XYZ file of C-alpha atoms in Angstrom:
638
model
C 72.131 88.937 -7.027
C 72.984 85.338 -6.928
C 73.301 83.751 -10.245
C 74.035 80.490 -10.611
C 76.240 78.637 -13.466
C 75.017 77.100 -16.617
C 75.759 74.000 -15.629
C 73.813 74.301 -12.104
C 71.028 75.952 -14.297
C 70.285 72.987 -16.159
C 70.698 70.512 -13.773
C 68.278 72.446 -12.108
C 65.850 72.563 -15.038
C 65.933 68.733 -15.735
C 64.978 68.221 -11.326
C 62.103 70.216 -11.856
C 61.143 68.137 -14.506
C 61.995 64.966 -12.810
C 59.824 65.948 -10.592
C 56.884 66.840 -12.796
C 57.056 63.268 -14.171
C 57.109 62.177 -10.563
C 54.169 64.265 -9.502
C 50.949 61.699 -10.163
C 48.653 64.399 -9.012
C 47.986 66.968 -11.904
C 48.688 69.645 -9.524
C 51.559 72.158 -11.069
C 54.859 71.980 -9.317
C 56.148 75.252 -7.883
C 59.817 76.027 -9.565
C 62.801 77.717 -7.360
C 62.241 81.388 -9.213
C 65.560 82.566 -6.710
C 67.965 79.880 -8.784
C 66.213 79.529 -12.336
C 65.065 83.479 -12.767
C 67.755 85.206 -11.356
C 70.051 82.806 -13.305
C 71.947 83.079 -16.750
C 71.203 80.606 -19.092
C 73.533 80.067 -21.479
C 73.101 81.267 -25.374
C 73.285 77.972 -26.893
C 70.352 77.130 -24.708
C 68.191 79.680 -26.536
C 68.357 77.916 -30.030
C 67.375 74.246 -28.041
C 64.371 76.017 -26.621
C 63.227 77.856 -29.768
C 63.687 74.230 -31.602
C 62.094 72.233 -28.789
C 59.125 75.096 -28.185
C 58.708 74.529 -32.226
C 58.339 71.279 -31.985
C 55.976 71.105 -29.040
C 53.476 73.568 -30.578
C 53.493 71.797 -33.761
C 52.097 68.613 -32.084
C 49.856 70.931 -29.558
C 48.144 72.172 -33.058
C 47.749 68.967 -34.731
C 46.230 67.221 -31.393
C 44.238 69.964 -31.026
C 43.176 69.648 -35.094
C 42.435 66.153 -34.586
C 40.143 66.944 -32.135
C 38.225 69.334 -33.799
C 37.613 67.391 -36.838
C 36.720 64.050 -34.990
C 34.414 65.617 -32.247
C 32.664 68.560 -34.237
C 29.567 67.245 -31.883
C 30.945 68.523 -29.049
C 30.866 71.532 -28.585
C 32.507 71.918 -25.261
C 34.819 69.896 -26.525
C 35.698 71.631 -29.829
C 36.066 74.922 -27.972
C 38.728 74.225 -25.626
C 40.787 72.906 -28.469
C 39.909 75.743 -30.766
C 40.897 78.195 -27.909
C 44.451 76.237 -27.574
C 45.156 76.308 -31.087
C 44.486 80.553 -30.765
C 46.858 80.367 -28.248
C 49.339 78.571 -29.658
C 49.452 80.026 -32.656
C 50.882 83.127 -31.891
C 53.392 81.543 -30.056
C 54.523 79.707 -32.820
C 54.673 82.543 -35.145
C 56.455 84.742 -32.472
C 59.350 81.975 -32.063
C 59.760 81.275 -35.554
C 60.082 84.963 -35.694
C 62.938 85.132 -33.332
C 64.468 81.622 -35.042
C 64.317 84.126 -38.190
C 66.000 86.594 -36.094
C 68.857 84.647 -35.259
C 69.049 83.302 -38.586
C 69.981 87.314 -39.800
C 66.538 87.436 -41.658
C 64.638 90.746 -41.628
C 61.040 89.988 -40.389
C 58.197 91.550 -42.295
C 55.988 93.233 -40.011
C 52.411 94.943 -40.750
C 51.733 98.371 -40.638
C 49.358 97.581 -38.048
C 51.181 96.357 -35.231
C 49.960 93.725 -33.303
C 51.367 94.292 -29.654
C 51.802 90.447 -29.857
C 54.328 90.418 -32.714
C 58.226 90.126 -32.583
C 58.953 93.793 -33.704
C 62.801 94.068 -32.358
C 65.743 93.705 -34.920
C 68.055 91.290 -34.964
C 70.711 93.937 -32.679
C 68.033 94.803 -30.316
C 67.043 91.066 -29.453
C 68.030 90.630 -25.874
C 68.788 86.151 -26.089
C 69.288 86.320 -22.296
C 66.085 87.578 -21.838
C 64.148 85.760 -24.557
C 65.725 82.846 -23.444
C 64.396 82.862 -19.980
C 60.210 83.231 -21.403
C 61.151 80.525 -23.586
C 62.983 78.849 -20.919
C 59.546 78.461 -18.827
C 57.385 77.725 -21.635
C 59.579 75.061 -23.097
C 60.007 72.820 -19.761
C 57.097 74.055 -17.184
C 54.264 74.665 -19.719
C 53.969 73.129 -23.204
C 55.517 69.267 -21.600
C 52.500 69.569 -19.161
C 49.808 70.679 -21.641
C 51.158 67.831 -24.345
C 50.395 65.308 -21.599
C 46.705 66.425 -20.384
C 46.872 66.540 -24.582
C 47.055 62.617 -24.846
C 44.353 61.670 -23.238
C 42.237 64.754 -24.086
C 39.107 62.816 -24.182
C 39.212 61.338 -20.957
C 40.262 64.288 -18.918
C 38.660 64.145 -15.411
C 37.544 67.255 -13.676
C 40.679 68.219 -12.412
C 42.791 67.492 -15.175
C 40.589 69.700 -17.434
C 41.205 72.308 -14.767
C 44.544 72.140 -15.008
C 44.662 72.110 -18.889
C 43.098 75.817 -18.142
C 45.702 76.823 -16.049
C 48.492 75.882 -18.063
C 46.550 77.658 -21.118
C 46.570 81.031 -19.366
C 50.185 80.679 -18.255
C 51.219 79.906 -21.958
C 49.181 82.795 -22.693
C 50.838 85.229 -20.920
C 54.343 84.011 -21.520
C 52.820 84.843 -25.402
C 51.917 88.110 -24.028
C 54.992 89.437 -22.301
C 57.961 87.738 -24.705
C 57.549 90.589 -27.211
C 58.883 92.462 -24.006
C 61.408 90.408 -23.235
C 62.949 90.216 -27.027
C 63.453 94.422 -26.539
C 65.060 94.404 -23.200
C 67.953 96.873 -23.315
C 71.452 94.572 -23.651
C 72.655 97.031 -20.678
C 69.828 96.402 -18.510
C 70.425 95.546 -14.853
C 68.662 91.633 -15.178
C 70.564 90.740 -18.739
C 73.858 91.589 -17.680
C 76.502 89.557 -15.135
C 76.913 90.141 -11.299
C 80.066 91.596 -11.729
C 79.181 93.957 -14.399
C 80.441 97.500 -13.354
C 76.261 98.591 -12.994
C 75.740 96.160 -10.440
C 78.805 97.387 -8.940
C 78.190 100.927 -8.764
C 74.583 100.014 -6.747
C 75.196 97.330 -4.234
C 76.953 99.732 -1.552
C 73.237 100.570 -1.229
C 71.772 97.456 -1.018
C 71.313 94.979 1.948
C 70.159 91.646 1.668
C 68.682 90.343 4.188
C 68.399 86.443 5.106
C 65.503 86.126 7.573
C 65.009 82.423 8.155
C 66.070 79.367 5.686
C 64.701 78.893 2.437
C 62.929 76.259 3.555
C 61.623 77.916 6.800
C 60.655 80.809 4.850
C 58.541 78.842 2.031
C 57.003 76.745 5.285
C 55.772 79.886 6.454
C 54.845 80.968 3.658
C 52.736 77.729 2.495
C 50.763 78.868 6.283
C 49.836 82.049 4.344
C 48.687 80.490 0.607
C 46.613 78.486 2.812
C 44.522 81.208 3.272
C 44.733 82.661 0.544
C 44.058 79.327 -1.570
C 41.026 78.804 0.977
C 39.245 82.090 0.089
C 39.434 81.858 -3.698
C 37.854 78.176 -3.606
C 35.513 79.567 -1.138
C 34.728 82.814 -3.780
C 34.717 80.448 -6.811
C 32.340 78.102 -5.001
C 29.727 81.020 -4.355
C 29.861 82.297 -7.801
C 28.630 79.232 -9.302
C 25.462 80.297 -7.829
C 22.844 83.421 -8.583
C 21.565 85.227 -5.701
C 23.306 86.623 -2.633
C 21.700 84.225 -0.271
C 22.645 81.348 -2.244
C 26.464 82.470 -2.909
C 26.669 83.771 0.661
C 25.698 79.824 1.600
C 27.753 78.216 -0.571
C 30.819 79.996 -0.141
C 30.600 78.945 3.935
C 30.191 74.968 2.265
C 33.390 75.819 0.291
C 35.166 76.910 3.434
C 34.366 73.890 4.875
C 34.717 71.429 1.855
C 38.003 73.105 0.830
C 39.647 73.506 4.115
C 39.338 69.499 4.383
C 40.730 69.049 0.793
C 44.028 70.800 0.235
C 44.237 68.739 -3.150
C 41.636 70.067 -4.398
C 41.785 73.473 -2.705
C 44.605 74.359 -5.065
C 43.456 73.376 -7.883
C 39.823 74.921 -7.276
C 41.485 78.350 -6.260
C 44.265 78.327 -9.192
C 41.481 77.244 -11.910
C 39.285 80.287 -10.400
C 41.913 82.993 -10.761
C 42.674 81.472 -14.238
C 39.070 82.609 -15.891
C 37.635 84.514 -12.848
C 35.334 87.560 -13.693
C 36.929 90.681 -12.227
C 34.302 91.077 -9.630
C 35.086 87.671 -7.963
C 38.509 88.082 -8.307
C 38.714 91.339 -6.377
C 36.129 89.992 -4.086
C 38.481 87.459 -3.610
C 41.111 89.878 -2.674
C 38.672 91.857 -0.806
C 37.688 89.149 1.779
C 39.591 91.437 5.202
C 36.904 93.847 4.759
C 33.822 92.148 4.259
C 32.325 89.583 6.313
C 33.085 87.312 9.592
C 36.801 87.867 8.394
C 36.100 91.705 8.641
C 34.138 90.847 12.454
C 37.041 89.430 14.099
C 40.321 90.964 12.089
C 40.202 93.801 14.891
C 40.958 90.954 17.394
C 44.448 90.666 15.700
C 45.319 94.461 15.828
C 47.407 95.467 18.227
C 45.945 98.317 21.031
C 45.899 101.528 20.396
C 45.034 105.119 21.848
C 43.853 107.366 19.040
C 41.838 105.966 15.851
C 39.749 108.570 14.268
C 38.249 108.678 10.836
C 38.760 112.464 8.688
C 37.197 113.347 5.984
C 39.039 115.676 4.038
C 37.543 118.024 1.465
C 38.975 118.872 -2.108
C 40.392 122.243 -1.977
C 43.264 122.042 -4.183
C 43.732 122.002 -7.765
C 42.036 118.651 -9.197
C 44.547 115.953 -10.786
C 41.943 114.763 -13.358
C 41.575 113.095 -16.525
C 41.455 116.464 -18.526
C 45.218 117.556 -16.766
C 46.520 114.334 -17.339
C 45.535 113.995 -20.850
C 47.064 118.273 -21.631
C 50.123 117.169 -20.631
C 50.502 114.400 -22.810
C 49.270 116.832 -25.464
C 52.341 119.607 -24.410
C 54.877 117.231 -23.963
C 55.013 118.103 -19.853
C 53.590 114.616 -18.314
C 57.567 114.111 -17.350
C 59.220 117.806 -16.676
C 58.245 119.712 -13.606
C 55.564 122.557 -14.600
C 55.148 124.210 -11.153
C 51.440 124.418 -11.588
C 50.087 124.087 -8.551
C 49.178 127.596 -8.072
C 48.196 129.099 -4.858
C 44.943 128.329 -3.149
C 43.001 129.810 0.622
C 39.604 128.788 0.950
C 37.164 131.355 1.510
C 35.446 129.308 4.653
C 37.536 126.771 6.493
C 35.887 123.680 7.865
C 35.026 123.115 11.494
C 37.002 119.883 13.036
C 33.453 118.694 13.804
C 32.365 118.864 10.047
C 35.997 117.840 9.450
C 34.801 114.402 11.459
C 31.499 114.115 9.271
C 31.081 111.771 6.585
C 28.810 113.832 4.311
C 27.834 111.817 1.264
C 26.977 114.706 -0.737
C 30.361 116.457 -0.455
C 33.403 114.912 -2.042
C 35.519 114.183 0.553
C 38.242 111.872 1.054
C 38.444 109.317 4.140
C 41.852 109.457 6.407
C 42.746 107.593 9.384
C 44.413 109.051 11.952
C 46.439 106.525 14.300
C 48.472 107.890 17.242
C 49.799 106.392 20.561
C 48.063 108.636 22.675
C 44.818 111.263 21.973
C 45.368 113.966 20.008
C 43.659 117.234 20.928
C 41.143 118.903 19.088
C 41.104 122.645 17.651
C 38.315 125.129 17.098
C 38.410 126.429 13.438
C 37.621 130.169 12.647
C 36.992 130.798 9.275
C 39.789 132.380 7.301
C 41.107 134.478 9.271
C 42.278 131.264 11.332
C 44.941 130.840 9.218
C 46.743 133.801 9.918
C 46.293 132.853 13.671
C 49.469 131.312 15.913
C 49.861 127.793 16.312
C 52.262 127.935 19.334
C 50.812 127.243 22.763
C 52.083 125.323 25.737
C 50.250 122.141 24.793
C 52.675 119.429 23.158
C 52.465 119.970 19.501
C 53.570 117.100 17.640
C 56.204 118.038 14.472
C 56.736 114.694 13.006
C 53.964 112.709 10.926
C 54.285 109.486 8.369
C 51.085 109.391 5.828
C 50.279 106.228 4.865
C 48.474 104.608 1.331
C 48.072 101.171 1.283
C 48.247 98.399 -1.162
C 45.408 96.026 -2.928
C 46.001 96.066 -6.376
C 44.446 99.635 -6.793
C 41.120 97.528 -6.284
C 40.921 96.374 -3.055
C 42.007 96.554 0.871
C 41.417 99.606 2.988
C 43.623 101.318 5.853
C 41.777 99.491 8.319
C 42.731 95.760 6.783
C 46.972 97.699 7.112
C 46.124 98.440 10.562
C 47.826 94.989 11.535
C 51.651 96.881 10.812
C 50.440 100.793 10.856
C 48.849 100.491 14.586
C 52.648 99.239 15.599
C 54.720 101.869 13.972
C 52.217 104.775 15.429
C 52.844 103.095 18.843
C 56.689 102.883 18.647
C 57.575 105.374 16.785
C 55.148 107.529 18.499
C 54.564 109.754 15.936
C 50.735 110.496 14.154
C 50.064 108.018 11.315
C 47.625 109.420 8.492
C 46.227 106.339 6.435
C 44.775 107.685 3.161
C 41.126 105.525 1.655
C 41.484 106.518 -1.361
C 38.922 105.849 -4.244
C 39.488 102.817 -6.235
C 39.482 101.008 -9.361
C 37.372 99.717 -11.881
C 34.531 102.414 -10.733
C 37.529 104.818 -10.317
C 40.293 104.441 -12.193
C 43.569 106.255 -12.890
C 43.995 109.063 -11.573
C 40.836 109.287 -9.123
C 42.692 107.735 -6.567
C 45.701 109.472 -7.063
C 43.933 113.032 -6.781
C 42.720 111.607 -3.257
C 46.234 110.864 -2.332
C 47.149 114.535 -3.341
C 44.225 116.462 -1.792
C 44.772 114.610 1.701
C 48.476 115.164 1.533
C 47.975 119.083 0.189
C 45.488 119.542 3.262
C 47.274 117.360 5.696
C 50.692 119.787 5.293
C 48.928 122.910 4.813
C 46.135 122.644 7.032
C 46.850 120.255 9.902
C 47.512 122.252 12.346
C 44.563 124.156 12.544
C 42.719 121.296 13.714
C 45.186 119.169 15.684
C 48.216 119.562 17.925
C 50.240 118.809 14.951
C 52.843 120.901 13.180
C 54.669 118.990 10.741
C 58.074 120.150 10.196
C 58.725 116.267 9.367
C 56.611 114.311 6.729
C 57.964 110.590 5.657
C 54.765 109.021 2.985
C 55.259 105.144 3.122
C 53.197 102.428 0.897
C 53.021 99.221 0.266
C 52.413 97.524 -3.667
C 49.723 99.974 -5.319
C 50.503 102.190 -2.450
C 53.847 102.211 -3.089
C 53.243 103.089 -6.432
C 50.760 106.111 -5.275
C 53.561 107.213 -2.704
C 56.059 108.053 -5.626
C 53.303 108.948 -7.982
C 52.311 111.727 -5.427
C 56.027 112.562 -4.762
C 56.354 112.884 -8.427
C 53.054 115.377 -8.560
C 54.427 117.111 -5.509
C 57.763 118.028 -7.361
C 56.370 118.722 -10.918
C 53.708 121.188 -9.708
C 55.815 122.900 -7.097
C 54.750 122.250 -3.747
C 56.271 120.922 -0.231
C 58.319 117.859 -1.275
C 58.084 114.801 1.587
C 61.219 114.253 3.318
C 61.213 111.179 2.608
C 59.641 107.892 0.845
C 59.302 104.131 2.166
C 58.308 101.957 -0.637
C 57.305 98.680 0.333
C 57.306 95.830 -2.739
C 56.230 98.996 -5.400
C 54.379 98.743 -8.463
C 57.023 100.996 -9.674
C 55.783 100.377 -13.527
C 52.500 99.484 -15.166
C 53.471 98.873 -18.430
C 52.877 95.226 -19.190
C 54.699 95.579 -22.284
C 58.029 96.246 -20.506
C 59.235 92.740 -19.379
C 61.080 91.717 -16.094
C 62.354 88.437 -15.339
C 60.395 88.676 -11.693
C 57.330 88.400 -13.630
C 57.427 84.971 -14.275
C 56.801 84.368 -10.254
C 53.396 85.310 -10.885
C 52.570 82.441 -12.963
C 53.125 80.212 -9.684
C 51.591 82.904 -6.777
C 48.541 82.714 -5.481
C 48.659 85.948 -3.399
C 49.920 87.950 -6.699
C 48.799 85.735 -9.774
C 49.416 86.844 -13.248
C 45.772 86.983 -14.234
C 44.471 89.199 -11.488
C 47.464 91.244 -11.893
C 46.478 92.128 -15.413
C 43.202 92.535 -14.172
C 43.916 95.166 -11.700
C 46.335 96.630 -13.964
C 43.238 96.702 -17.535
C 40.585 98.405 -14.213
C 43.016 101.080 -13.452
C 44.854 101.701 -16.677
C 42.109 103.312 -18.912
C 42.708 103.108 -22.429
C 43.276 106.943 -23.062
C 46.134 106.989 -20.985
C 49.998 105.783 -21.558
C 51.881 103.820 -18.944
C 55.230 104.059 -21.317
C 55.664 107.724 -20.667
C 53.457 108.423 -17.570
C 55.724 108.704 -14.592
C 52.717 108.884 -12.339
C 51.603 105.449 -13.688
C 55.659 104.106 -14.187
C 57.799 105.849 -11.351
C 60.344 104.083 -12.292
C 60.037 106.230 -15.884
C 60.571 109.601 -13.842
C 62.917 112.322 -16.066
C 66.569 112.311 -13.956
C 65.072 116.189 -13.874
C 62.209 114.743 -11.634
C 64.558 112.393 -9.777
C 67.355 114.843 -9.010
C 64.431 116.317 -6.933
C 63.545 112.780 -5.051
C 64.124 112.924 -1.190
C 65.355 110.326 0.816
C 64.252 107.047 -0.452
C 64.009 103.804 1.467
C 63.244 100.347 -0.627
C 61.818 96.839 0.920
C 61.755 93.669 -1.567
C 61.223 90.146 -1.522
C 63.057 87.927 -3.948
C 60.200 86.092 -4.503
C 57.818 88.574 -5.932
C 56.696 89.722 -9.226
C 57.993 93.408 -8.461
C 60.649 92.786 -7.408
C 63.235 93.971 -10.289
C 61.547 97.187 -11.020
C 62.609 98.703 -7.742
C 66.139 97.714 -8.570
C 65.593 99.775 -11.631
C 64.476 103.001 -9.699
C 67.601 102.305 -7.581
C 69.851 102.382 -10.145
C 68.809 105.824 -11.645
C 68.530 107.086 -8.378
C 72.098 105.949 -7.090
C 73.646 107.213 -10.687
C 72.107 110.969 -9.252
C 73.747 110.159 -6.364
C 70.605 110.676 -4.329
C 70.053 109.085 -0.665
C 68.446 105.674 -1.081
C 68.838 102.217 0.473
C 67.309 99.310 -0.393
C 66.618 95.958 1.636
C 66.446 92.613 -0.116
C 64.677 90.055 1.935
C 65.917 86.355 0.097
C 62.655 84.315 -0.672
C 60.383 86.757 0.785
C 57.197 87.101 -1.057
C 54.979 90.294 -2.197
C 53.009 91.613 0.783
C 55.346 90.813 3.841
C 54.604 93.498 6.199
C 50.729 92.468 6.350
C 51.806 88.590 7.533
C 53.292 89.616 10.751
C 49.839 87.871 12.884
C 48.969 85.605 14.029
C 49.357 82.068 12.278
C 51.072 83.924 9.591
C 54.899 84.552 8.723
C 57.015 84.906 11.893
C 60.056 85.965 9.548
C 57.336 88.991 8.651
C 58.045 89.965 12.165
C 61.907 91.747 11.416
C 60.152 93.202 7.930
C 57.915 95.616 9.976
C 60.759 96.624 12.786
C 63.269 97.457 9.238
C 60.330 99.205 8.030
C 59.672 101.159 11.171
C 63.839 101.994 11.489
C 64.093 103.748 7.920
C 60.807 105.677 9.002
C 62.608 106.592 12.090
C 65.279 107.311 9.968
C 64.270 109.856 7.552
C 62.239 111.157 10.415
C 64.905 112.205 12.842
């Protein structure tokens, strides 16, 4: 990690700001996350933020009191203050809390716990950590908000817009600095470069420098521009009842918005900031519906084979009800070896095996492969007994793939822009898995599809193709990263074939919002993955009933080292510049300390989502990310 000096820290701090005060157009200035996150502040720079963050609050609340009492006519009005002084609030008490900490004075805290209060002691408070939250808030949010403040009354469109987004940002600094007051003094992210930990792990780490900085963020800006341009175009529709009308109105946004880039950004960040969940994952969703979802197969490369499955649930269920037992034994995080043993008493044909029935549960693979695979007759049980060898070319190596979207979104034909090239280079079978996904099926429906394709693909493959895999690699990217080591987890705790090997592309290797990393704070400046939608996706697929602190199947990174002495061969792709980024760096570290084979690539400035950028008018540094992917496939393959 690069971490920069105090001294270049704050000289950083007060450019951004310089350039806040510069910026004339309301419009939020990005901050370099690779020198101001991945930095150490010093300590005496905690107590000036907790005394400057005080201060600001204080004249937030009585700005926003002033209001209230002046303009009770206005109801509009009145709101938007009442909702900042909520807001604020709790920040206030929370850093007078940790003021009190510092100060040696015990902190009384209710029996009933609010998951918003300061509940650490005054040993466990991590300054480094809290420092950095408060860091953000002090300089980036509450100076901008206390400006829109002054002139609260006369706030034009797109200032008032901007007031929003600043609200939700302060919000969720409020939300995740309880987090960040209990991280671990020994964790990787609050401790020095040279500290013997980051030592011991970066033999297995390569960093990678694609392009400049600059180049990189260029590219990247190409991207956002998309991205920006389809959640204006989203928030435009849904101003509007009736499919015919949003459907119209959307294409006017397209056209309004892709003339305005001013206004694009503020449009699209205001939308994510208090979007309903079904516009934001529309939003998200936009490569499979639509013209986009007409011409994307323009931008795929060629390929022979490209076959939908659909594979029926014979094995053992992973439902709520065993899920929710093993929380009650104590067993969520041991390996049970429960799987059991299962035949079916008829097996499919390969043409029912083809056949999207509707009223059988089945779940939807795609099968990619550089030439045509040939088809087998299935005979009932018996088949199974029955010899696989003939003189046709049987292939022995597969990857299966699960893809990425937030657990709410995308498909494996949207991934097809990075999975068609790997199944034509590597020339090896590529299984994408369409798994069932959140809010109408949360945790762990879609998991359970990821486990009864990967149980049928290795157990019953062969019967139906010329495949027998001696050699199966699972690679995902963001969600399906997370599903990849979820299902590696579920493969070793109940018992069954273990992969022989894992790619995990830019993970969502925990879901537990209340455990705070530093890379968070890049969501509160990306569009592609913005803090709102991200605790959106994260509320659809996390159900109440079930507990992301202890789960390994919902946290990877939380696996027992009696689960990870089990991992195989374990290949890691990051960006620096992505929310996720430090919780891979996490599983690393347990994993290296077990002395288990893992690598892990560090693109510098790269953002979440990489691999799917390499098209056209897109990242051109993306390009190398999908060849590195496709060598550590070949890799644990061979």
């Amino acid at each position: 990690m690069q971490i920069k000096e105090p001294n270049d820290i704050q000289d950083n701090v007060d450019q951004q700001h310089l350039i806040a005060e510069q910026d004339q157009s309301g419009i939020f200035i990005e901050p370099n996350h690779q020198i101001n996150i991945l930095a150490r502040n010093t300590v005496d720079k905690l107590q000036a933020n907790i005394q400057s963050s005080i201060s600001k609050i204080n004249q937030l609340l009585m700005k926003a009191q002033d209001i209230i009492m002046n303009n009770s006519q206005n109801q509009d009005l009145c709101q938007k203050a009442v909702q900042l002084v909520q807001v604020a609030s709790i920040g206030l008490m929370q850093i007078i809390n940790i003021n009190e900490l510092l100060e040696n004075k015990a902190l009384a805290v209710e029996q009933n716990v609010s998951s918003l209060n300061i509940t650490c002691t005054r040993n466990q408070l991590n300054e480094y950590t809290t420092n950095l939250v408060l860091d953000y808030m002090n300089h980036i949010i509450l100076e901008n908000i206390l400006k829109l403040m002054d002139n609260f009354l006369e706030l034009e469109k797109e200032q008032k817009r901007n007031l929003a987004i600043y609200l939700a940002k302060l919000q969720s600094c409020i939300e995740i600095l309880p987090g960040a007051t209990r991280v671990q003094h020994n964790d990787l992210f609050a401790i020095p470069p040279d500290h013997q930990e980051w030592q011991l792990i970066n033999p297995f780490i390569e960093k990678k420098q694609l392009a400049s900085d600059e180049q990189i963020k260029k590219s990247y800006d190409q991207v956002s521009f998309g991205i920006l341009l389809g959640n204006a175009m989203i928030s435009k529709g849904s101003e509007y009842n009736g499919e015919l009308m949003k459907t119209f109105m959307e294409g006017f946004g397209v056209l309004y918005y892709g003339l305005n880039k001013k206004k694009m950004k503020s449009r699209a960040d205001h939308f994510l900031v208090e979007a309903k969940k079904e516009d934001a994952f529309k939003a998200w969703n936009l490569p499979e519906t639509g013209i986009i979802k007409k011409f994307l197969p323009a931008i795929f490369p060629s390929i022979s084979f490209n076959k939908k499955i659909y594979i029926p649930k014979f094995f053992r269920k992973i439902n709520k009800e065993y899920i929710l037992e093993q929380y009650k034994q104590g067993t969520i995080n041991k390996i049970n070896n429960d799987c059991g043993i299962f035949y079916p008493d008829q097996m499919i044909s390969i043409d029912d095996l083809q056949k999207d029935d509707i009223n059988q549960e089945r779940v939807q693979v795609r099968i990619l492969c550089h030439e045509d695979l040939k088809f087998k007759g299935v005979d009932g049980f018996m088949s199974l007994f029955k010899s696989t060898k003939n003189k046709d070319l049987n292939f022995d190596k597969i990857v299966i793939h699960i893809h990425g979207g937030g657990f709410v979104a995308m498909s494996s034909r949207s991934h097809q822009t990075y999975t068609r090239k790997w199944a034509n280079n590597m020339k090896v079978p590529i299984f994408s898995i369409d798994y069932k996904m959140a809010p109408d099926h949360p945790y762990p429906e879609g998991l359970d599809d990821c486990w009864q394709a990967y149980m049928f693909i290795i157990t019953f493959i062969q019967k139906f193709f010329n495949i027998i895999p001696s050699k199966v690699v699972l690679v995902g990217d963001s969600a399906g990263g997370n599903l990849v080591a979820a299902l590696t987890i579920q493969a070793i705790k109940a018992g069954v074939r273990v992969p022989d090997g894992i790619l995990l592309a830019y993970p969502a290797l925990s879901l537990n919002m209340k455990s705070f990393t530093p890379s968070f704070l890049v969501s509160l400046d990306d569009f592609l993955l913005h803090h709102t939608v991200l605790k959106l996706c994260l509320n659809s697929y996390v159900q109440k009933e079930f507990d992301s602190q202890v789960d390994p199947m919902l946290s990877p990174s939380m696996a027992s080292d009696e689960i990870l002495r089990q991992f195989p061969k374990t290949r890691i792709a990051v960006g620096t510049y992505d929310p996720l980024h430090d919780e891979s760096f996490r599983l690393l570290q347990k994993l290296v300390q077990l002395k288990k084979d893992v690598k892990l690539i560090e693109y510098q400035s790269m953002p979440h989502g990489f691999l799917s950028f390499d098209i056209i008018n897109g990242m051109k540094e993306a390009k190398q990310t999908v060849i590195d992917a496709q060598n550590y496939l070949l890799e644990m393959l061979n």
